[in-house]
Coordinates of C-alpha atoms and ligand atoms in Angstrom, one line a residue:
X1 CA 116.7 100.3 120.6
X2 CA 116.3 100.1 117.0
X3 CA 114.0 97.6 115.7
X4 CA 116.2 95.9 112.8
X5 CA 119.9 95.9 112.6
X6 CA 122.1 96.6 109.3
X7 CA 123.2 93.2 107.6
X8 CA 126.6 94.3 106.4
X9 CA 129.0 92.7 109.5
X10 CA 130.4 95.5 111.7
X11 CA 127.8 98.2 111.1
X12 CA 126.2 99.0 114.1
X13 CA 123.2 101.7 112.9
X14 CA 119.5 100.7 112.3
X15 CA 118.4 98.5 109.5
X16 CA 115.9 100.6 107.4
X17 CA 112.2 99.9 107.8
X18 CA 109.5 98.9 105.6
X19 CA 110.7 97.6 101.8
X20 CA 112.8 100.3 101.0
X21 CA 115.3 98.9 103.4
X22 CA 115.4 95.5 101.6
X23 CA 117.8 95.2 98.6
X24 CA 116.2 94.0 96.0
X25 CA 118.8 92.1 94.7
X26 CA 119.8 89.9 97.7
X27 CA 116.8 90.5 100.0
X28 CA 119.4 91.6 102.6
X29 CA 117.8 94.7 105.3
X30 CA 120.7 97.6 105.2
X31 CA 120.8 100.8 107.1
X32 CA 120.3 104.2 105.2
X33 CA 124.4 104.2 104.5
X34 CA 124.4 100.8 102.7
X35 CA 121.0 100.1 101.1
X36 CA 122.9 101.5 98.2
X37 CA 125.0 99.8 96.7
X38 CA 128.9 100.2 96.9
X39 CA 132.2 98.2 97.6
X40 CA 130.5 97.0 100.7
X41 CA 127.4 95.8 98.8
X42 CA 127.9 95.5 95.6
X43 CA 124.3 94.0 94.5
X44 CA 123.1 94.9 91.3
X45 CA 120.1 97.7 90.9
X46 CA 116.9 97.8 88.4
X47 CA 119.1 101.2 87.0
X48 CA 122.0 99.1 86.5
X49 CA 121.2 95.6 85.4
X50 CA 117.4 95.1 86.2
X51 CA 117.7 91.1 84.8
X52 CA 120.5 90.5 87.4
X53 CA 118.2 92.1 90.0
X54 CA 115.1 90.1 88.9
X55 CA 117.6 86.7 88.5
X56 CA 118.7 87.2 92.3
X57 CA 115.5 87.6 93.5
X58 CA 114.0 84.5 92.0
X59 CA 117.0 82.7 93.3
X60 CA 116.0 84.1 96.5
X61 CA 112.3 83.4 96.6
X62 CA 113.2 79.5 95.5
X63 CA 115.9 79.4 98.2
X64 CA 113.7 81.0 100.6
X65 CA 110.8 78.2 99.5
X66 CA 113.2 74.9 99.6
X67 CA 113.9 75.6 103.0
X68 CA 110.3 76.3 103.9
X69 CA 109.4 73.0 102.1
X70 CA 112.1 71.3 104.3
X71 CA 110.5 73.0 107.4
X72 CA 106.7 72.2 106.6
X73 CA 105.4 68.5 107.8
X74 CA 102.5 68.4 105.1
X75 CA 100.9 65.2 106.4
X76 CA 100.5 66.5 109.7
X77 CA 99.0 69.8 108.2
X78 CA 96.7 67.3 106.4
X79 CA 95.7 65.6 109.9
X80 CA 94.8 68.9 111.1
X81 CA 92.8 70.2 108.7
X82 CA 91.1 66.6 108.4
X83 CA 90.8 66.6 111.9
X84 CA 88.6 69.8 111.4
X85 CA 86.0 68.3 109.7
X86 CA 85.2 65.1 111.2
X87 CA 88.1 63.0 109.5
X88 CA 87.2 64.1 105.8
X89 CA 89.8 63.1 103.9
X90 CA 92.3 66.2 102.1
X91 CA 95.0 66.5 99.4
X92 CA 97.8 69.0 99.9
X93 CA 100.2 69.1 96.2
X94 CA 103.8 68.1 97.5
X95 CA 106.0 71.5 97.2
X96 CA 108.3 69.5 94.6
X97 CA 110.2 71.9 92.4
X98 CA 107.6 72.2 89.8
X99 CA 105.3 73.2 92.0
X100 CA 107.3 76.0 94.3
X101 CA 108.1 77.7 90.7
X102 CA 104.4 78.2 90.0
X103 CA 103.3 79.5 93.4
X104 CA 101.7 83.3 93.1
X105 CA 104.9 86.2 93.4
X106 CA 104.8 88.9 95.8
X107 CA 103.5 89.2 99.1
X108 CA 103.8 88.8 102.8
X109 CA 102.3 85.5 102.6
X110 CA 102.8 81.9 100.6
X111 CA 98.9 79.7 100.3
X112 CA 98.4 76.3 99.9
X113 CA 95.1 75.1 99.0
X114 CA 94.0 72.6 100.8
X115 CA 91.3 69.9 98.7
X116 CA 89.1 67.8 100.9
X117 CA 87.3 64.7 99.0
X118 CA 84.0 66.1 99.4
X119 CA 85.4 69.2 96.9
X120 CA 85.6 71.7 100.0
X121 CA 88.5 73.8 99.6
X122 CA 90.6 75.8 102.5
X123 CA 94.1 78.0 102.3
X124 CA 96.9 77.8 104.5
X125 CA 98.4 81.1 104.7
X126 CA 101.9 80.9 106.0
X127 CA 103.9 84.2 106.3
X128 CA 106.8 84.1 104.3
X129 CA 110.2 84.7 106.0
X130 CA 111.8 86.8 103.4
X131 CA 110.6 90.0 102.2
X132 CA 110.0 93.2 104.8
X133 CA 109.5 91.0 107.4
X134 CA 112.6 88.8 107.4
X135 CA 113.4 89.8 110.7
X136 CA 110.5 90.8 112.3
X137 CA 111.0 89.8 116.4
X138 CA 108.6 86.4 116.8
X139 CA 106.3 87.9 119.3
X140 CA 105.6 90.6 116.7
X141 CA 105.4 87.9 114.1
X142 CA 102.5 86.3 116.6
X143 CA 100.8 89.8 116.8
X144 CA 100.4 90.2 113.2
X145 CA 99.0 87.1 112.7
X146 CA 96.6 86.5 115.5
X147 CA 95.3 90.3 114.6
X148 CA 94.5 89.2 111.5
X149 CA 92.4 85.8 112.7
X150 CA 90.6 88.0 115.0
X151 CA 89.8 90.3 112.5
X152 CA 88.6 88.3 109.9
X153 CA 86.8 86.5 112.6
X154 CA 85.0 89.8 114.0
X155 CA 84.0 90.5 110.6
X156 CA 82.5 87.5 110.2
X157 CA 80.6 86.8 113.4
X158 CA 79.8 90.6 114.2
X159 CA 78.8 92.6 110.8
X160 CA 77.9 91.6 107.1
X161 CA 81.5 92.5 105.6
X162 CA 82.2 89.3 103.5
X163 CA 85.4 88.0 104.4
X164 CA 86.7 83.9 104.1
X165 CA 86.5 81.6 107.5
X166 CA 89.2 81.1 109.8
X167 CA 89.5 77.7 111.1
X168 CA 92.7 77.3 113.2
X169 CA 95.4 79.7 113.9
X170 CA 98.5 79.1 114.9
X171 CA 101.4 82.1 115.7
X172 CA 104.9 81.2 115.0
X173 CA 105.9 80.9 118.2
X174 CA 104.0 78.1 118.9
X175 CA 106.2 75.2 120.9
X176 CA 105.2 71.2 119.8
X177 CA 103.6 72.7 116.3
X178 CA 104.0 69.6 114.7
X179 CA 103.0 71.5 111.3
X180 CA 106.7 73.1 111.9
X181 CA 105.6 76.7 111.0
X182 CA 103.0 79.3 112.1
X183 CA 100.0 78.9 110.2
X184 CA 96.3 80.7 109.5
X185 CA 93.9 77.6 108.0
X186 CA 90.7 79.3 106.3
X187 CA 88.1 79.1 103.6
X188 CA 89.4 79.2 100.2
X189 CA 86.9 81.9 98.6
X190 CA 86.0 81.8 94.8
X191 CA 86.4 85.3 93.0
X192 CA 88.8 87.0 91.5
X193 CA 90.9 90.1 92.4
X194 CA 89.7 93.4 91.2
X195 CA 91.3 95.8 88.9
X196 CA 89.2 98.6 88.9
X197 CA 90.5 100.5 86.3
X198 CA 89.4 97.6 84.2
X199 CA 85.7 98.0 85.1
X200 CA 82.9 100.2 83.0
X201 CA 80.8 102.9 84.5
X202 CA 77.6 100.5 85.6
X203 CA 80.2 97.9 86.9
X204 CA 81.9 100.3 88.8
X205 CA 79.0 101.9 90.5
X206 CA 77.5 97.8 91.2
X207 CA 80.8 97.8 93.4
X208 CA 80.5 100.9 95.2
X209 CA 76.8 100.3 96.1
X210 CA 77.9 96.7 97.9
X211 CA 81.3 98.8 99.5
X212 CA 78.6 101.6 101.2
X213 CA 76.7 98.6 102.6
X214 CA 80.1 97.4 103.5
X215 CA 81.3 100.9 105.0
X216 CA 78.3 101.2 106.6
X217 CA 78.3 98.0 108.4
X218 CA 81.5 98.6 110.0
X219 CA 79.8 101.8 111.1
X220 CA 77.5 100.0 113.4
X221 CA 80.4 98.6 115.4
X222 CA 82.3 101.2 117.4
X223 CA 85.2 100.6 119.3
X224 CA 86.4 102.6 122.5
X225 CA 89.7 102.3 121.2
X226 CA 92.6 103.0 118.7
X227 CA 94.6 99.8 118.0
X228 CA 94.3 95.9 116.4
X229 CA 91.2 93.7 117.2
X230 CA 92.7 90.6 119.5
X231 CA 91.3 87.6 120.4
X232 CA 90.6 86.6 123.9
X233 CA 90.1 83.5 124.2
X234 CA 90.4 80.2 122.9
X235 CA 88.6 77.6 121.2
X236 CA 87.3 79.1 118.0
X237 CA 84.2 78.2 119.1
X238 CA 84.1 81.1 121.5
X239 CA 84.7 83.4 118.8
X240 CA 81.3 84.2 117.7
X241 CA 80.5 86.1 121.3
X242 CA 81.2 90.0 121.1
X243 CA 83.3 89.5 124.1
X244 CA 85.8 86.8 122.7
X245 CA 87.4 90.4 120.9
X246 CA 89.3 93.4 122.3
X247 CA 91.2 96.4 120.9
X248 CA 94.9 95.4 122.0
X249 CA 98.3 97.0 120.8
X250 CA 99.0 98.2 117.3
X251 CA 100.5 95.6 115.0
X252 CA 101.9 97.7 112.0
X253 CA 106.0 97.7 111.6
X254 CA 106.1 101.3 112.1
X255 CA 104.5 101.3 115.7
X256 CA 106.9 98.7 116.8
X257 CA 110.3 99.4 118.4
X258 CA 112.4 96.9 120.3
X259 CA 112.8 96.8 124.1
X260 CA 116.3 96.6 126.1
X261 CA 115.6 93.0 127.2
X262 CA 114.9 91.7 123.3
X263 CA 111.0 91.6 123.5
X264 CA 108.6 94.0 120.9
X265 CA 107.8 97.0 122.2
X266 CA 104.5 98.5 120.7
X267 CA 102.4 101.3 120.6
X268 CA 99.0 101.3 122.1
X269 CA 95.7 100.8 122.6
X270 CA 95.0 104.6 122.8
X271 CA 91.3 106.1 124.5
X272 CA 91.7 109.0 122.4
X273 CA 92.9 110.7 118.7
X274 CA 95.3 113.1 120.2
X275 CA 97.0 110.4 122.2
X276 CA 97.2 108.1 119.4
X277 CA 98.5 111.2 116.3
X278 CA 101.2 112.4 119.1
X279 CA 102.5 109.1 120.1
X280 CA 102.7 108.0 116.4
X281 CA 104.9 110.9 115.7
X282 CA 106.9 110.4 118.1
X283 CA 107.6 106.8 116.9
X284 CA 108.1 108.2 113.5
X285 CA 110.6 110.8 114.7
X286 CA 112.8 107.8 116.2
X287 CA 112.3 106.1 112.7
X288 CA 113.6 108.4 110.2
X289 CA 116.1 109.5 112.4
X290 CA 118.7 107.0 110.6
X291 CA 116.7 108.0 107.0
X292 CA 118.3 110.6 104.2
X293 CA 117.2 113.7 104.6
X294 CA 116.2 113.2 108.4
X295 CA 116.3 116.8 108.8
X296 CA 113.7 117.9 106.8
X297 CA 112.0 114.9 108.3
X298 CA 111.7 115.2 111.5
X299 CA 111.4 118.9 111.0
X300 CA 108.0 117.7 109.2
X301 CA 107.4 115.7 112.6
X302 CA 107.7 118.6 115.1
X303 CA 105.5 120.9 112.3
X304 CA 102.8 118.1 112.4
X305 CA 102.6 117.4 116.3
X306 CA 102.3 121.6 116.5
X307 CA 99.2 121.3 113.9
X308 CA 97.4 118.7 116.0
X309 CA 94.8 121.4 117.5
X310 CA 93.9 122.6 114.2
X311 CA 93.6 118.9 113.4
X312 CA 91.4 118.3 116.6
X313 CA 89.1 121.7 116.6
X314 CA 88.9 120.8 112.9
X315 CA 87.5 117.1 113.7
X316 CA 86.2 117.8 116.4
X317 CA 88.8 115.5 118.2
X318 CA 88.9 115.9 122.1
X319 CA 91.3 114.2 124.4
X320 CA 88.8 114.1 127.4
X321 CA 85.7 113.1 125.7
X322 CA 85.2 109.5 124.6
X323 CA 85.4 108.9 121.1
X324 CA 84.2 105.8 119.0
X325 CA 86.5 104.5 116.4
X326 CA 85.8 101.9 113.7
X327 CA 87.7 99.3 112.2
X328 CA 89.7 100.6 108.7
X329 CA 91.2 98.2 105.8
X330 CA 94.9 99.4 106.0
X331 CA 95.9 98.1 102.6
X332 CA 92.7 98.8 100.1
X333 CA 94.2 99.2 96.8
X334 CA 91.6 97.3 95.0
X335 CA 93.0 94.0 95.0
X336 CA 91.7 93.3 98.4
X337 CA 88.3 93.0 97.1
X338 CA 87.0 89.6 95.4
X339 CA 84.7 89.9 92.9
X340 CA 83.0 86.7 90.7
X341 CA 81.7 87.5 86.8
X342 CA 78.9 89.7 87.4
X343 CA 80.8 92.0 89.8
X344 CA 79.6 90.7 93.2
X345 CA 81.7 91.7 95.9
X346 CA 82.4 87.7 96.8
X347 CA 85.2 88.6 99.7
X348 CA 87.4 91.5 101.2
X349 CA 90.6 89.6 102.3
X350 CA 94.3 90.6 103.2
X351 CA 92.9 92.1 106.5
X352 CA 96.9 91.6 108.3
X353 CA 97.2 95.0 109.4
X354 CA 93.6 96.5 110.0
X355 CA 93.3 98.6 112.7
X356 CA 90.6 101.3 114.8
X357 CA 91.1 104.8 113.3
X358 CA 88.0 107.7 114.2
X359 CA 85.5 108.2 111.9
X360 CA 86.7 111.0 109.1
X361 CA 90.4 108.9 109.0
X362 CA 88.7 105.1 108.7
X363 CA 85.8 106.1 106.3
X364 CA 88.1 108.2 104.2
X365 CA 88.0 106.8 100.2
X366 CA 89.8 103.5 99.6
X367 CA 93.3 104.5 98.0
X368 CA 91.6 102.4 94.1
X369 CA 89.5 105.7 94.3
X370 CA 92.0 108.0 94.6
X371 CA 93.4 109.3 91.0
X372 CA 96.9 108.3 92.4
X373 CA 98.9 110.2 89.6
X374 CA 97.3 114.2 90.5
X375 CA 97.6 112.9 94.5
X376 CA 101.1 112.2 94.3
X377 CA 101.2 115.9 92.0
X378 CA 100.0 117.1 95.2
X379 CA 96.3 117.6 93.7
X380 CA 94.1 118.4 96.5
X381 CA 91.1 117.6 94.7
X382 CA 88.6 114.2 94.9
X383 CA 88.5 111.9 91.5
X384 CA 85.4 111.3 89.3
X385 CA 85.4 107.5 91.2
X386 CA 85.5 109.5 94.3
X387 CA 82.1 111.7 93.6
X388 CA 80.4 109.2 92.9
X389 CA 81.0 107.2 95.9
X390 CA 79.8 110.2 97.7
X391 CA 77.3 110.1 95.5
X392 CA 76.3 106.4 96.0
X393 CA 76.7 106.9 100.0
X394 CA 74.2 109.6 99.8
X395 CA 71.7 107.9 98.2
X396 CA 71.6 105.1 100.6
X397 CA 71.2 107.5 103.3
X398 CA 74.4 107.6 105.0
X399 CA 75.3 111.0 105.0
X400 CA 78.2 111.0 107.6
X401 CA 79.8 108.8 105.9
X402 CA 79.6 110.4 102.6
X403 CA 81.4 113.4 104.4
X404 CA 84.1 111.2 105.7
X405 CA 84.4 110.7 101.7
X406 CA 84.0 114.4 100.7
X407 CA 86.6 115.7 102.8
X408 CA 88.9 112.4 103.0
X409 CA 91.7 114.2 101.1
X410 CA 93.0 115.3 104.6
X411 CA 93.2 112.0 106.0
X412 CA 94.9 110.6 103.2
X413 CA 97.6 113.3 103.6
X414 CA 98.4 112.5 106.5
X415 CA 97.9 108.5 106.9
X416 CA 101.1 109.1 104.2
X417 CA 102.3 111.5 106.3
X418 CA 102.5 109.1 109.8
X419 CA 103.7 106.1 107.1
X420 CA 107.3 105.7 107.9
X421 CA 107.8 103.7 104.4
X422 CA 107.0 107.6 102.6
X423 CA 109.3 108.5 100.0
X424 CA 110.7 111.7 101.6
X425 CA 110.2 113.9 98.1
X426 CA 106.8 112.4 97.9
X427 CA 106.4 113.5 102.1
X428 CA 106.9 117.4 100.8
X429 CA 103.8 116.7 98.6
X430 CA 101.7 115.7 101.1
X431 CA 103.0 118.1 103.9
X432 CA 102.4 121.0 101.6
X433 CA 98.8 119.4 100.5
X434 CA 98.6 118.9 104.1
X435 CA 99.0 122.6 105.2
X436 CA 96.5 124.3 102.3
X437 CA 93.5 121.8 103.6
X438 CA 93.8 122.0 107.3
X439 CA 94.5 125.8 107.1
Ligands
ZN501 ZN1 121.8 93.5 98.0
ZN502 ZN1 125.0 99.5 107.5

C-alpha cells in the first residue's frame, strides 16, 4: 500500500513523496495528477504569484506553530530538563506571538533553547508536523527520531566526531508524555553554520584537515550491517557501552512503505551491498510508479538492478562474503558542520537520517565539495575542493579513504540515482554519468 494518500477528497492514488509532493502554497501532499495546480487545486505557484505562495506559507508555518504552542506544556518541559540536572533552575521564552514569528524557517525540526541559571544552555528539538513529513505514520515518526538519539549518542561515546549531547528522548508516540509532544533534549553547541563558499583557501583546507580526522574516525567503527544505528536499551546511562547500539531498519521516507494492517513497513538491516542496492530499487520502482514520466523511470530501475555486477566486480562487492560498512552523514551540504571564528570544526549536527553504507559509497566527498552546477551538467569530473581533500587525506596517511574520494563520482551518481525525491530530467544526467564511469 502506498505510503501517503492524495489530499484532494475522492482521489484514491498515492500522495507524492519527499517535498516535491507538498504544495507549496497550502502545504497540502497531492498525487502526481494534482500537485499541479488546476480547478481542483487552485493554489497559487512561485511562476504565477510567488508573494501569494510565500504569504500562504507563512500563514501556514504560524498556523502550524499556534497549535503546536497549544499542544506543548512548557512548565513540565522545564521540570524535566530541571529534573536532569539536579533541580537547577531553567527558563524556556513563552511561544507568544512575537516570539513564534522569529523562530529560524525551514526545516524538519522547530528548537527551543533551553537556559538554566547556572548559564548552561540545551535545545529541544521537536519535529515539526508540517512540511514532508506531515503525514508520516507515528511509528515511523518514532524511528526517525530515536535513530537520530542513537546516533548522535554513538558518535559521542564511541569515536571523536564532535557532535552535541543527548539527554532525554522521547518518540512521539509516547502515552502519559506530559510534555504533550515527542521531543529530543540536547546540548545547545556554540558555532555557527558553515558556508563554504564563503571561506579562503587556508580556511578551507583548516576544515578539511579536522573532516579527515573526522572521516577517519568513523573508519575505525565498522558495522556488519546496512541500516540506522538503534538504541537498545534504556536509561541513557547505558548508552556509553558499545552494546547499548545496533544496526536496525532503514529510517529514510523512501525505504518506507505502508503495511495492509496500518503499521510502517521498512526496508532492512541488510548483511550485504547487493541485498541492500536490489531491495532499494525495488522500493524505488514501487515509488515512481504514480510519478510523471514513470516509464522512463522505472525503465532506469530495471537498467540499474541489471548493472549491479559491474557495480559489485567493480567494488569488489560480494553477496557471500562479510562486508564492513560505516556510518555516512546523509544530508552534508555544509550547513551540517559548526564552526566558531577561527574555523574549528565545533559540531557536526542534523544527523536524522544517517545510515551504514560500504566503504567507497559512505566515504565518497560530502555534496559542499562537489562543484554542484558541472554535476548536475552531468560533469563527471572531481572539483578543485575535491583534490584537495584527496590531497589532505593523503597526507594524513589514509590512503583508502582518499580513493573512496578520488573515485566518489560513482557513488554520488547513484545515491541520486536510488533518491526517490530526483528530478526525473536531472535522473537522465546522472543515469548517463552513471553509465560512462561504471563502463
Ligand atoms: Zn496547494
Ligand atoms: Zn490526487
Amino acid at each position: 500500500m502506498p505510503l501517503y494518500r492524495c489530499s484532494l477528497a475522492g482521489c484514491l492514488l498515492a500522495g507524492l513523496r519527499g517535498p516535491s509532493g507538498t504544495c507549496m502554497a497550502c502545504s497540502r501532499r497531492f498525487c502526481v495528477e494534482h500537485i499541479t495546480a488546476s480547478s481542483l487545486h487552485d493554489c497559487p505557484t512561485y511562476e504565477s504569484d510567488p508573494r501569494a505562495v510565500d504569504d500562504m506559507a507563512e500563514k501556514n508555518l504560524q498556523a502550524e506553530l499556534h497549535e503546536l504552542a497549544q499542544r506543548l506544556n512548557l512548565v513540565e518541559l522545564a521540570r524535566v530538563a530541571s529534573s536532569l540536572r539536579n533541580g537547577q533552575g531553567c527558563t524556556i521564552h513563552e511561544l507568544d506571538d512575537q516570539y513564534l514569528r522569529t523562530l529560524p524557517r525551514g526545516g524538519m525540526n522547530i528548537h527551543l533553547d533551553i537556559v538554566f541559571n547556572d548559564g548552561v544552555e540545551w535545545i529541544c528539538r521537536i519535529r515539526r508536523r508540517s512540511a514532508s513529513i506531515q503525514d508520516l505514520p507515528l511509528d515511523a515518526q518514532d524511528a526517525v527520531v530515536l535513530s537520530e538519539a542513537a546516533t548522535l549518542l554513538f558518535l559521542a561515546n564511541q569515536t571523536s566526531v564532535p557532535v552535541p549531547r543527548v539527554f532525554k528522548v522521547v518518540p512521539p508516540s509516547t502515552r502519559d508524555n506530559l510534555v504533550g509532544v515527542g521531543y529530543l533534549l540536547m546540548e545547545k553547541v556554540a558555532g555557527k553554520p558553515m558556508d563554504w563558499s564563503s571561506l579562503n583557501a587556508l580556511s578551507k583546507r583548516k576544515v578539511l584537515e579536522q573532516l579527515a580526522d573526522i572521516f577517519h574516525s568513523i573508519y575505525e567503527h565498522p558495522f556488519p550491517l546496512i541500516g540506522c544505528l538503534h538504541i537498545n536499551n534504556h536509561p541513557l546511562a547505558a548508552f556509553t557501552s558499545a552494546s547499548a547500539f545496533s544496526i536496525s531498519h532503514l529510517v529514510a521516507e523512501g525505504a518506507l512503505s505502508q503495511k495492509e494492517d496500518g503499521s510502517t513497513g521498512f526496508l532492512g538491516p541488510f548483511t550485504s551491498t547487493c541485498e541492500y542496492l536490489k531491495a532499494s530499487v525495488a522500493s524505488n520502482t514501487l515509488c515512481v510508479s504514480s510519478r510523471e514520466s514513470q516509464t522512463s523511470s522505472i525503465s532506469h530501475y530495471l537498467a540499474l538492478e541489471k548493472s549491479f555486477n559491474r557495480l559489485a566486480s567493480r567494488y569488489n562487492f560480494s553477496a557471500t562474503k562479510p562486508e564492513n560498512f560505516y556510518l555516512r552523514h546523509m544530508d552534508d551540504k555544509g550547513d551540517h558542520i559548526l564552526l566558531d571564528d577561527v574555523y574549528n570544526i565545533v559540531a557536526i549536527i542534523d544527523w536524522e537520517w544517517a545510515q551504514t553504507l560500504p566503504e567507497p559509497l559512505a566515504f565518497s566527498s560530502p555534496l559542499f565539495l562537489v562543484d554542484v552546477a558541472a554535476y548536475y551538467e552531468g560533469q563527471d569530473g572531481l572539483s578543485e575542493d575535491e583534490r584537495l581533500f584527496v590531497t589532505v587525506l593523503e597526507e594524513k596517511g589514509h590512503a583508502t579513504l582518499a580513493k573512496c574520494v578520488r573515485n566518489g563520482r560513482l557513488a554520488h551518481r547513484l545515491a541520486h540515482l536510488l533518491d526517490t525525491d530526483s528530478d526525473s530530467g536531472d535522473i537522465q544526467i546522472h543515469w548517463e554519468s552513471y553509465n560512462r564511469l561504471i563502463s
